[in-house]
Short mmCIF file of C-alpha atoms and ligand atoms in Angstrom, two decimals:
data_model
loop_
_atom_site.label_atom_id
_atom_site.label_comp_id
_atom_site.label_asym_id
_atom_site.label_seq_id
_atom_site.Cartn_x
_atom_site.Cartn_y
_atom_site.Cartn_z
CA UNK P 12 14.12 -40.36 36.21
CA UNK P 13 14.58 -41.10 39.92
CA UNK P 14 17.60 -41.13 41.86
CA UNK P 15 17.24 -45.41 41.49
CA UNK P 16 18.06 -44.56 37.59
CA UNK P 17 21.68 -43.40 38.46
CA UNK P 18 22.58 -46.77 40.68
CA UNK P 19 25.22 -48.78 38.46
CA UNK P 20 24.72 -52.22 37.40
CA UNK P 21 27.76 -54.31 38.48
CA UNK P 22 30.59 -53.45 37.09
CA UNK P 23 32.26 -55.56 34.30
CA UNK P 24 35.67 -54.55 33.53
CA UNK P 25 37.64 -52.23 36.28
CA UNK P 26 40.42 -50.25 34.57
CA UNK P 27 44.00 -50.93 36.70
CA UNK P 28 44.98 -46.66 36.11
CA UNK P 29 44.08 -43.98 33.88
CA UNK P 30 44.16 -40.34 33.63
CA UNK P 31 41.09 -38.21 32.18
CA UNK P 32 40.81 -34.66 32.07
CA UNK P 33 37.69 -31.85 31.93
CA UNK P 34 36.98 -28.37 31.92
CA UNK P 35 33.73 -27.28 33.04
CA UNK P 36 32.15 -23.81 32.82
CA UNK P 37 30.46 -21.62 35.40
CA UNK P 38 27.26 -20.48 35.54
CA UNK P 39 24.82 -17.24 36.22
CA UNK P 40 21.38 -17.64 37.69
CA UNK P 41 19.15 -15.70 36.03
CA UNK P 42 16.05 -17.02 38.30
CA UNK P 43 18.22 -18.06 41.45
CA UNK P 44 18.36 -21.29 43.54
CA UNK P 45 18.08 -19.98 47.09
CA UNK P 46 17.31 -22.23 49.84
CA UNK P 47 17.33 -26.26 49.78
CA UNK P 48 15.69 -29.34 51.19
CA UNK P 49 17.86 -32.42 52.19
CA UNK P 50 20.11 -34.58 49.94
CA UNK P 51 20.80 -31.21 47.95
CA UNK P 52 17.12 -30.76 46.65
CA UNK P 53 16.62 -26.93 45.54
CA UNK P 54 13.59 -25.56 47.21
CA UNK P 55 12.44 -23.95 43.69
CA UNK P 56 13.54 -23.97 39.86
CA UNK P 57 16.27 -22.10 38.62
CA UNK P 58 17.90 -20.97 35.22
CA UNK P 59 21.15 -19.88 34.50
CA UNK P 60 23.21 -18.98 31.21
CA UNK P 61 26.13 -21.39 31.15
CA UNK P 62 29.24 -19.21 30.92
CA UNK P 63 32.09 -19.89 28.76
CA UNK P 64 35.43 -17.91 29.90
CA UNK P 65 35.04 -18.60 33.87
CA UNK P 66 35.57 -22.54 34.10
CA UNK P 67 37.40 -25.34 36.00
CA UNK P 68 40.24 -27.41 34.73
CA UNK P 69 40.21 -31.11 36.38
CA UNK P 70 42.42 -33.88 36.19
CA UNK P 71 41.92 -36.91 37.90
CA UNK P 72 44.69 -39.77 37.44
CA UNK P 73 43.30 -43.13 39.17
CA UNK P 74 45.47 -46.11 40.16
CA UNK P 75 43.74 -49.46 41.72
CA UNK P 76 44.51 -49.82 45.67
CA UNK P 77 45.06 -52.49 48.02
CA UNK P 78 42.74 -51.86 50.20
CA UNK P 79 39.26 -50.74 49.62
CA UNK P 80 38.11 -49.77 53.20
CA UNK P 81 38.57 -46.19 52.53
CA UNK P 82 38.84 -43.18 50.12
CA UNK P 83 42.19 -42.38 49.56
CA UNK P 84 42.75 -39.07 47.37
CA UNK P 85 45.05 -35.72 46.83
CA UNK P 86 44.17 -32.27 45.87
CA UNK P 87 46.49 -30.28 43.89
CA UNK P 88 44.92 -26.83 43.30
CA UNK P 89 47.35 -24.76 40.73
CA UNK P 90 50.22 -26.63 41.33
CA UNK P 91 50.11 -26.91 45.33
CA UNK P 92 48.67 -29.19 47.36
CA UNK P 93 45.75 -28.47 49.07
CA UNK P 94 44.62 -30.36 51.94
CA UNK P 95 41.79 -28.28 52.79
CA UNK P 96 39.47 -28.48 50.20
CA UNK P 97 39.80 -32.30 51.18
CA UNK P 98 36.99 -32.02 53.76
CA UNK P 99 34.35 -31.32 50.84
CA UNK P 100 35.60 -33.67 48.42
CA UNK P 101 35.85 -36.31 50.76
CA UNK P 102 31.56 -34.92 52.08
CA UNK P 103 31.42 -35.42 47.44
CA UNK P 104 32.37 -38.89 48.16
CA UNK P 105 30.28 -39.75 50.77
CA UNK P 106 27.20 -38.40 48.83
CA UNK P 107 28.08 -39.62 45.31
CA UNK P 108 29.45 -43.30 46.96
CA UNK P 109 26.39 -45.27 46.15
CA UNK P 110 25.93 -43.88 42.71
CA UNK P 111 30.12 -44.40 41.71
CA UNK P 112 30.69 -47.41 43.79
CA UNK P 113 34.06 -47.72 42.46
CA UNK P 114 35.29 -44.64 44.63
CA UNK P 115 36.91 -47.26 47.08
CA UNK P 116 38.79 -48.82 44.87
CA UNK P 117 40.97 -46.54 43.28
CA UNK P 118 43.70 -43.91 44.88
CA UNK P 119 42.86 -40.06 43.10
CA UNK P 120 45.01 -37.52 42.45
CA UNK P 121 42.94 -34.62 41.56
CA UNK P 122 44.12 -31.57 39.96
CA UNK P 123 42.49 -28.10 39.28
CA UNK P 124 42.92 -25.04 38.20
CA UNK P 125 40.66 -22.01 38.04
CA UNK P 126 41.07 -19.71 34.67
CA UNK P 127 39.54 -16.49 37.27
CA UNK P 128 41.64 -15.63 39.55
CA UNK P 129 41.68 -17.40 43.19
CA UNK P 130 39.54 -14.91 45.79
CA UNK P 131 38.31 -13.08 43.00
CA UNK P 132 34.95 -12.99 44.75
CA UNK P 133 33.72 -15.98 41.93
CA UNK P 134 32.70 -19.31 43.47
CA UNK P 135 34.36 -22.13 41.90
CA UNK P 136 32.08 -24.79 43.14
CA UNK P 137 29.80 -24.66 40.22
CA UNK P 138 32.85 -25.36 37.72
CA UNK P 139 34.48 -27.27 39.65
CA UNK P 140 32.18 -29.96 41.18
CA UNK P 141 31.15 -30.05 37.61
CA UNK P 142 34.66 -30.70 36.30
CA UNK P 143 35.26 -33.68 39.22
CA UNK P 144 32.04 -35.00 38.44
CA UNK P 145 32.93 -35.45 34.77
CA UNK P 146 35.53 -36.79 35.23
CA UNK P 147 34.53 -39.43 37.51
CA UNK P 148 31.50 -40.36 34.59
CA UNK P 149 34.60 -40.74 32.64
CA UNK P 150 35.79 -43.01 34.50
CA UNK P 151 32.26 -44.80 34.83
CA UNK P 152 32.13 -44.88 30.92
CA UNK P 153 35.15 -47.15 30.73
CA UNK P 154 33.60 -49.53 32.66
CA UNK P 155 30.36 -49.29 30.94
CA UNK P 156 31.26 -48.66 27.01
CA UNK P 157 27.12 -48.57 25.71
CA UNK P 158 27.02 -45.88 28.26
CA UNK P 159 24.74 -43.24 26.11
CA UNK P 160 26.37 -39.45 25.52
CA UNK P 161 22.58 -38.41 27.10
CA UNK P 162 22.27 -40.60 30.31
CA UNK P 163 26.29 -39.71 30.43
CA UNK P 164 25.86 -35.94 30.93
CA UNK P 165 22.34 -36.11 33.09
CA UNK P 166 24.30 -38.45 35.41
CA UNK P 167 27.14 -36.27 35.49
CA UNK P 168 24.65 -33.40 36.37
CA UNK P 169 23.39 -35.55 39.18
CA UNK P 170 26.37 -36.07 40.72
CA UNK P 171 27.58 -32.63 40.58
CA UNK P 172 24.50 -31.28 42.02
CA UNK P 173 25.15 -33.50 45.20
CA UNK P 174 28.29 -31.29 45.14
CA UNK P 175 27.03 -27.94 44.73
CA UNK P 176 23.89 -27.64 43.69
CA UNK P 177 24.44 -25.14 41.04
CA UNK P 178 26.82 -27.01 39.34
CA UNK P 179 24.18 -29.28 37.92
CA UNK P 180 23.53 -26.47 35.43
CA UNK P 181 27.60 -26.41 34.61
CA UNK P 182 27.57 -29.73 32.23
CA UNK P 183 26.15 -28.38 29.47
CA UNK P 184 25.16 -24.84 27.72
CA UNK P 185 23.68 -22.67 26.75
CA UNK P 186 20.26 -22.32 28.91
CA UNK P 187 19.85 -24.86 31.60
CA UNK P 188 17.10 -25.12 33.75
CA UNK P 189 17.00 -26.95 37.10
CA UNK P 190 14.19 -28.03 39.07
CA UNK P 191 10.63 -29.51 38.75
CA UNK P 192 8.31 -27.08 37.48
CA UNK P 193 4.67 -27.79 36.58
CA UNK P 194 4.80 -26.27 32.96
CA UNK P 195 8.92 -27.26 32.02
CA UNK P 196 9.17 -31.01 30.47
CA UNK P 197 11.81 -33.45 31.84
CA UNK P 198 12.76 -29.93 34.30
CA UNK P 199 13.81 -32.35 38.02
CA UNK P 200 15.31 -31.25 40.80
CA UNK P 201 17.58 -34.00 40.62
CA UNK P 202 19.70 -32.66 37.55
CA UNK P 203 20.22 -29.53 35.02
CA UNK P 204 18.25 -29.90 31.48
CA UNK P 205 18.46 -27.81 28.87
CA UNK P 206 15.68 -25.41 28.74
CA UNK P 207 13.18 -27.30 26.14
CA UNK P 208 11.31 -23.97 25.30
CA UNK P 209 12.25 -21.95 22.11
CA UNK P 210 14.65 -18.75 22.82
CA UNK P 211 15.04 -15.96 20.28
CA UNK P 212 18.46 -15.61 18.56
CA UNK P 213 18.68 -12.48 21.03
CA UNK P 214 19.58 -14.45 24.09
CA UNK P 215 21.85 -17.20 22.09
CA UNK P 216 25.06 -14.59 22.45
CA UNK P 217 24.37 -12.65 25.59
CA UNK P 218 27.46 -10.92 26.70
CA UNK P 219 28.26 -10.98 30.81
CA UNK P 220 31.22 -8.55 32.24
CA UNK P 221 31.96 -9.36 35.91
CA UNK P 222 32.98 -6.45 37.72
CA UNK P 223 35.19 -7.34 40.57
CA UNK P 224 33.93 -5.13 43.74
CA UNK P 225 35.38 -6.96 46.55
CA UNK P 226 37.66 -9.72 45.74
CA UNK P 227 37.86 -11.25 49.41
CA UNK P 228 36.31 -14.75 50.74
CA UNK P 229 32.31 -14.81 51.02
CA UNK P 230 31.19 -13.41 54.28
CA UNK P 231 28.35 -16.35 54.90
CA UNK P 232 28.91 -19.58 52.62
CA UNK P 233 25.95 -20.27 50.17
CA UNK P 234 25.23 -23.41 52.20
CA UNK P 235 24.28 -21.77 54.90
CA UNK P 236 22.43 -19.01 53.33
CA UNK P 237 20.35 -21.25 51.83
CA UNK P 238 19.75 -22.92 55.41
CA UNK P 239 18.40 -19.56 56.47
CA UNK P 240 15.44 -20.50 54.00
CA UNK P 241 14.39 -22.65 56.71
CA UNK P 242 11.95 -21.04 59.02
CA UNK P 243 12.25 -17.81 56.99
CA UNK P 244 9.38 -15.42 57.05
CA UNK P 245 8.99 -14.98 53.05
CA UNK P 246 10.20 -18.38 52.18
CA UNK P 247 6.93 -19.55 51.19
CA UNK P 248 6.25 -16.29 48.52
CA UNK P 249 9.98 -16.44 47.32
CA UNK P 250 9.71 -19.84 46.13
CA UNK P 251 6.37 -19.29 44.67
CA UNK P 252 7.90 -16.42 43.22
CA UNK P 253 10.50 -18.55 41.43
CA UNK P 254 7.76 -20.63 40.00
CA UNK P 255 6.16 -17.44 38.35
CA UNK P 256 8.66 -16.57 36.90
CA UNK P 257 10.02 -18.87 35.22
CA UNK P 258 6.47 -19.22 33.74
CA UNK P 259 6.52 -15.57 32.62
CA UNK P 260 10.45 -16.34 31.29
CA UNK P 261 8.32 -19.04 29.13
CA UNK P 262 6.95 -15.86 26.37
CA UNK P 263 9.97 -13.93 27.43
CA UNK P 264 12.68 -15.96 26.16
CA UNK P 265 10.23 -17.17 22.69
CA UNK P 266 9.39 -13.39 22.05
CA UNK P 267 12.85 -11.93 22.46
CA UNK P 268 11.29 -9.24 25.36
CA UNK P 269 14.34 -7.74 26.43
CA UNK P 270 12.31 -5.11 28.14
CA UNK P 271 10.46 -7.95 30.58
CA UNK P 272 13.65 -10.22 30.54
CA UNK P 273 15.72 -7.24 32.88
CA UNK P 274 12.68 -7.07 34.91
CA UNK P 275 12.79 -10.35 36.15
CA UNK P 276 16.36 -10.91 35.97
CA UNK P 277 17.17 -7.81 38.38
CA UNK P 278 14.09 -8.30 40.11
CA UNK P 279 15.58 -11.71 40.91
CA UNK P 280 18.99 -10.49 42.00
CA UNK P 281 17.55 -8.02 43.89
CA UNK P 282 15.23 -10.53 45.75
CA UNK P 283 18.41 -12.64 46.91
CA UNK P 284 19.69 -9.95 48.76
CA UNK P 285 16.52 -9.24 50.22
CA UNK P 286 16.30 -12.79 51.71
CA UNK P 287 19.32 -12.59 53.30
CA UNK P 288 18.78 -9.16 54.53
CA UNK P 289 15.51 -10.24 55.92
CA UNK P 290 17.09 -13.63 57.09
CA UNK P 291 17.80 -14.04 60.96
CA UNK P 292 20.98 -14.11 61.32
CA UNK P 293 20.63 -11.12 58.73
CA UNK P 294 23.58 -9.91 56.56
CA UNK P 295 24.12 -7.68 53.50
CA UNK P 296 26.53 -8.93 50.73
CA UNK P 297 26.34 -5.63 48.65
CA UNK P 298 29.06 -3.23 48.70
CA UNK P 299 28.31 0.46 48.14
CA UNK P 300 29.91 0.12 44.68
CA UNK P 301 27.64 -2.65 43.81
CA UNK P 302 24.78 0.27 44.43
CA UNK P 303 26.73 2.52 42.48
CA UNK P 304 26.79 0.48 39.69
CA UNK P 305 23.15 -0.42 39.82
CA UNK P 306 22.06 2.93 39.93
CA UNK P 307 24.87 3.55 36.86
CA UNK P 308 23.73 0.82 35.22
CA UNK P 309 19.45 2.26 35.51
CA UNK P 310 20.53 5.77 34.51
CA UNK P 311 22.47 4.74 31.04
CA UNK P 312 19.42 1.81 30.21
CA UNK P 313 17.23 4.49 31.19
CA UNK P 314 19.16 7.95 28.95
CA UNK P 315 20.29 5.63 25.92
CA UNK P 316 17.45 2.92 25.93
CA UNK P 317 20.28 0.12 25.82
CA UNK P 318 18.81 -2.94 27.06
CA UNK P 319 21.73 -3.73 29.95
CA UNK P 320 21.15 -4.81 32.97
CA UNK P 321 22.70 -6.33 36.46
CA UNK P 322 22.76 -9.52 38.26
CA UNK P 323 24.29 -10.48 41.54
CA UNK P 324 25.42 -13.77 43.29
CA UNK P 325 25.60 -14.02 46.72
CA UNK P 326 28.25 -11.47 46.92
CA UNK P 327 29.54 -8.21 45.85
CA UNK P 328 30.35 -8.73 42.18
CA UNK P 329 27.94 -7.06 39.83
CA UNK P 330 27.40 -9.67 36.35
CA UNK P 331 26.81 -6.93 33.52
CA UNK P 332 24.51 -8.77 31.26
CA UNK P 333 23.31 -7.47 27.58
CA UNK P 334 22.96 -8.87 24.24
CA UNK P 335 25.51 -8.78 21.28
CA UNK P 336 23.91 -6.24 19.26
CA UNK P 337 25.17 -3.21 21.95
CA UNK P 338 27.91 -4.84 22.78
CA UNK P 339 29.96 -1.80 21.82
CA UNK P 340 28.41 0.50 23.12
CA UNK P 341 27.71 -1.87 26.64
CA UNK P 342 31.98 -2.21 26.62
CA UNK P 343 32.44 1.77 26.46
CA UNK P 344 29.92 2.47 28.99
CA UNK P 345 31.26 -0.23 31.62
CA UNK P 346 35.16 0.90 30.89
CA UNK P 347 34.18 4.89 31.10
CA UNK P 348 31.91 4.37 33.90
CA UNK P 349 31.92 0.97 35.95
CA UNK P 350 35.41 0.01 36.10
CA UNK P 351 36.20 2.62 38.75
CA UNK P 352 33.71 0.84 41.27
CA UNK P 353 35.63 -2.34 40.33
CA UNK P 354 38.58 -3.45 43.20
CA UNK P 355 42.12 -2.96 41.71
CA UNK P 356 39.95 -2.09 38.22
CA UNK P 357 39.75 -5.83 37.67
CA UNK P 358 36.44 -7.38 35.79
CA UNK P 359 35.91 -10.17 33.80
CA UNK P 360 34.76 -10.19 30.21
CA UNK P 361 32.52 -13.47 29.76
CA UNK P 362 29.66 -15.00 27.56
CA UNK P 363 27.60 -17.36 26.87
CA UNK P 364 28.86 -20.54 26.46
CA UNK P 365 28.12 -24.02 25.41
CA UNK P 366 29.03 -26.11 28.11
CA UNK P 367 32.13 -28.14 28.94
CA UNK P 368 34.14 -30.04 27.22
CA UNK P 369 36.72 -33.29 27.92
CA UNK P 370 40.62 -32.06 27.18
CA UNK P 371 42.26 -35.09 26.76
C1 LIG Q 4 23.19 -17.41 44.86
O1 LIG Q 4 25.14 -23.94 44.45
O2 LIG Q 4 26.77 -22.51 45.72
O3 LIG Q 4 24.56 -18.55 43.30
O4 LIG Q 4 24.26 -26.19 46.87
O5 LIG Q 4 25.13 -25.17 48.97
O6 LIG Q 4 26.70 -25.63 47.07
P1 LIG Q 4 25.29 -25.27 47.49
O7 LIG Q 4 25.00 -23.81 46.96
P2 LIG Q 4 25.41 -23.08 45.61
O8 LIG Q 4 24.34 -21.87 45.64
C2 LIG Q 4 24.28 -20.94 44.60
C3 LIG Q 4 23.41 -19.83 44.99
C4 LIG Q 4 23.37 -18.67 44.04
C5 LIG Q 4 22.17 -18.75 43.09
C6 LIG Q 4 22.26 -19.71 41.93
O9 LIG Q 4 23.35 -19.98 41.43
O10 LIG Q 4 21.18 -20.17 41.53
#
């Protein structure tokens, strides 16, 4: 599909008011979307497991307008109103305009809510551009019944990734996979699809404890980290990288090679803090408890062959990843051992989840 797939016909029926609301999941990169070309266009494939406890509640209630010169909307994040995260809705709009034309038309009041806690370190922008962008398909459904459930979800994708990139992989669960690669069918890097290869039952309930090292506001914004891409020395061998492996993932995920799967996964992390460490401006994200977890985290995988392992955002938050089957044993070893690194003790237990899912 090209981006000409997602332009509306003319609308036939405009609803006067409504009300709709979604809640929309966050997501982990397992092979990580660093670096972009215009319009939002990821500079190599990704996967990520959709999570299912870290989400985005949205509620957008619409009323028709008088005039239709201009966007006219309220935020209301946890109760309070909160004029500045208007300035990147309103850049949503812009982006999204041609695609929803009926953003004119309507007054929005949007609210949100977060079930992490605010400045815990965990970007909302996945979740919650997903969440708006549901919503707003939603919206686009009522004016188009035959809409299909497919073309409604890959459009809602679509729009969120003009968002946040990322959060074109927060519509549905439990694998998604964004970007064109040569050897993944249907994969685009113009929305999330769910990754077409077989997986082994072994990655279907994959377990992911965030532990909270530094709880304060991100220190560059992923925007422009990704910018830093540009012009950067190893770009070119990064996003080849990427490429590679989600070709290797291909056997990985079909054979159920936990050994090869925390290779790449932590090789991956690993290699997003490298770019920005070798980026100019250069900066480093990690906290020295994020090291001494990693090095935790080698020496029990390494003394009790349990296959856990690490991945990192572009912060300092460790994700704790490892299948159900140690689960137990994974839980003990974090609380005894990890928790300590964590700020205030705070961590997240999470999973993997199956996408999100309209409330009401
Ligand atoms: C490190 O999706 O937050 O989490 O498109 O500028 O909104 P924008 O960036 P964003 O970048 C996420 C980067 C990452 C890796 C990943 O999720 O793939």
């Amino acid at each position: 599909m090209t981006e000409k797939d997602f332009l509306p016909l003319p609308y036939k029926t405009l609803p006067a008011e409504g009300k709709i609301t979604w809640k929309a999941p966050s997501n982990i990169a397992l092979v990580k979307y660093w670096g972009k070309k215009k319009d939002q266009i990821p500079a190599n494939p990704s996967i990520s497991f959709t999570l299912d406890a870290c989400a985005t509640t949205t509620t957008v209630s619409f009323s028709k307008k008088e005039d239709t010169e201009s966007f006219s909307f309220d935020v209301i994040f946890e109760g309070n109103r909160k004029d500045e995260f208007k300035p990147k809705i309103l850049t949503f709009f812009e982006r999204i305009e041609a695609y929803v034309p009926f953003l004119r038309t309507y007054h929005f009041n949007i609210e949100t809510s977060n079930s992490f806690p605010h400045s815990s370190g965990i970007a909302s922008s996945a979740s919650g551009m997903a969440a708006l962008s549901l919503c707003l398909m939603d919206i686009e459904k009522q004016m188009n019944a035959g809409m299909s459930e497919d073309f409604f979800k890959r459009k809602a994708s679509f729009l969120a990734r003009l968002g946040s990139g990322s959060a074109c992989r927060s519509i549905e669960g439990d694998l998604i996979q964004w970007g064109g690669h040569e050897k993944i069918a249907g994969s685009s890097d113009l929305y999330g699809i769910k990754y077409p290869h077989e997986v082994n039952p072994v990655f279907k309930n994959f377990h992911d404890t965030i532990l909270l090292v530094h709880k304060g506001e991100k220190q560059v914004s992923s925007t422009a980290g990704h910018n830093l891409m540009h012009g950067h020395p190893f770009a070119t061998e990064r996003f080849a990288q990427a490429h590679d492996n989600l070709d290797r993932l291909e056997h990985i995920f079909r054979d159920g090679d936990l050994k090869q799967f925390i290779k790449i996964v932590e090789s991956e992390a690993l290699t997003l803090h490298a770019m920005m460490m070798t980026s100019m401006p250069y900066f480093i994200l990690m906290k020295p408890d994020t090291l001494h977890i990693i090095h935790k985290i080698w020496k029990f995988r390494e003394s009790t062959k349990t296959p856990i392992c690490f991945t990192l955002d572009a912060g300092a938050n460790v994700h704790v990843l490892y299948p159900e089957s140690v689960k137990e044993k994974a839980i003990q070893f974090i609380q005894n051992e990890l928790v300590v690194h964590c700020e205030n003790g705070h961590y997240i237990c999470d999973r993997i989840g199956n996408g999100a899912r309209r409330l009401i």
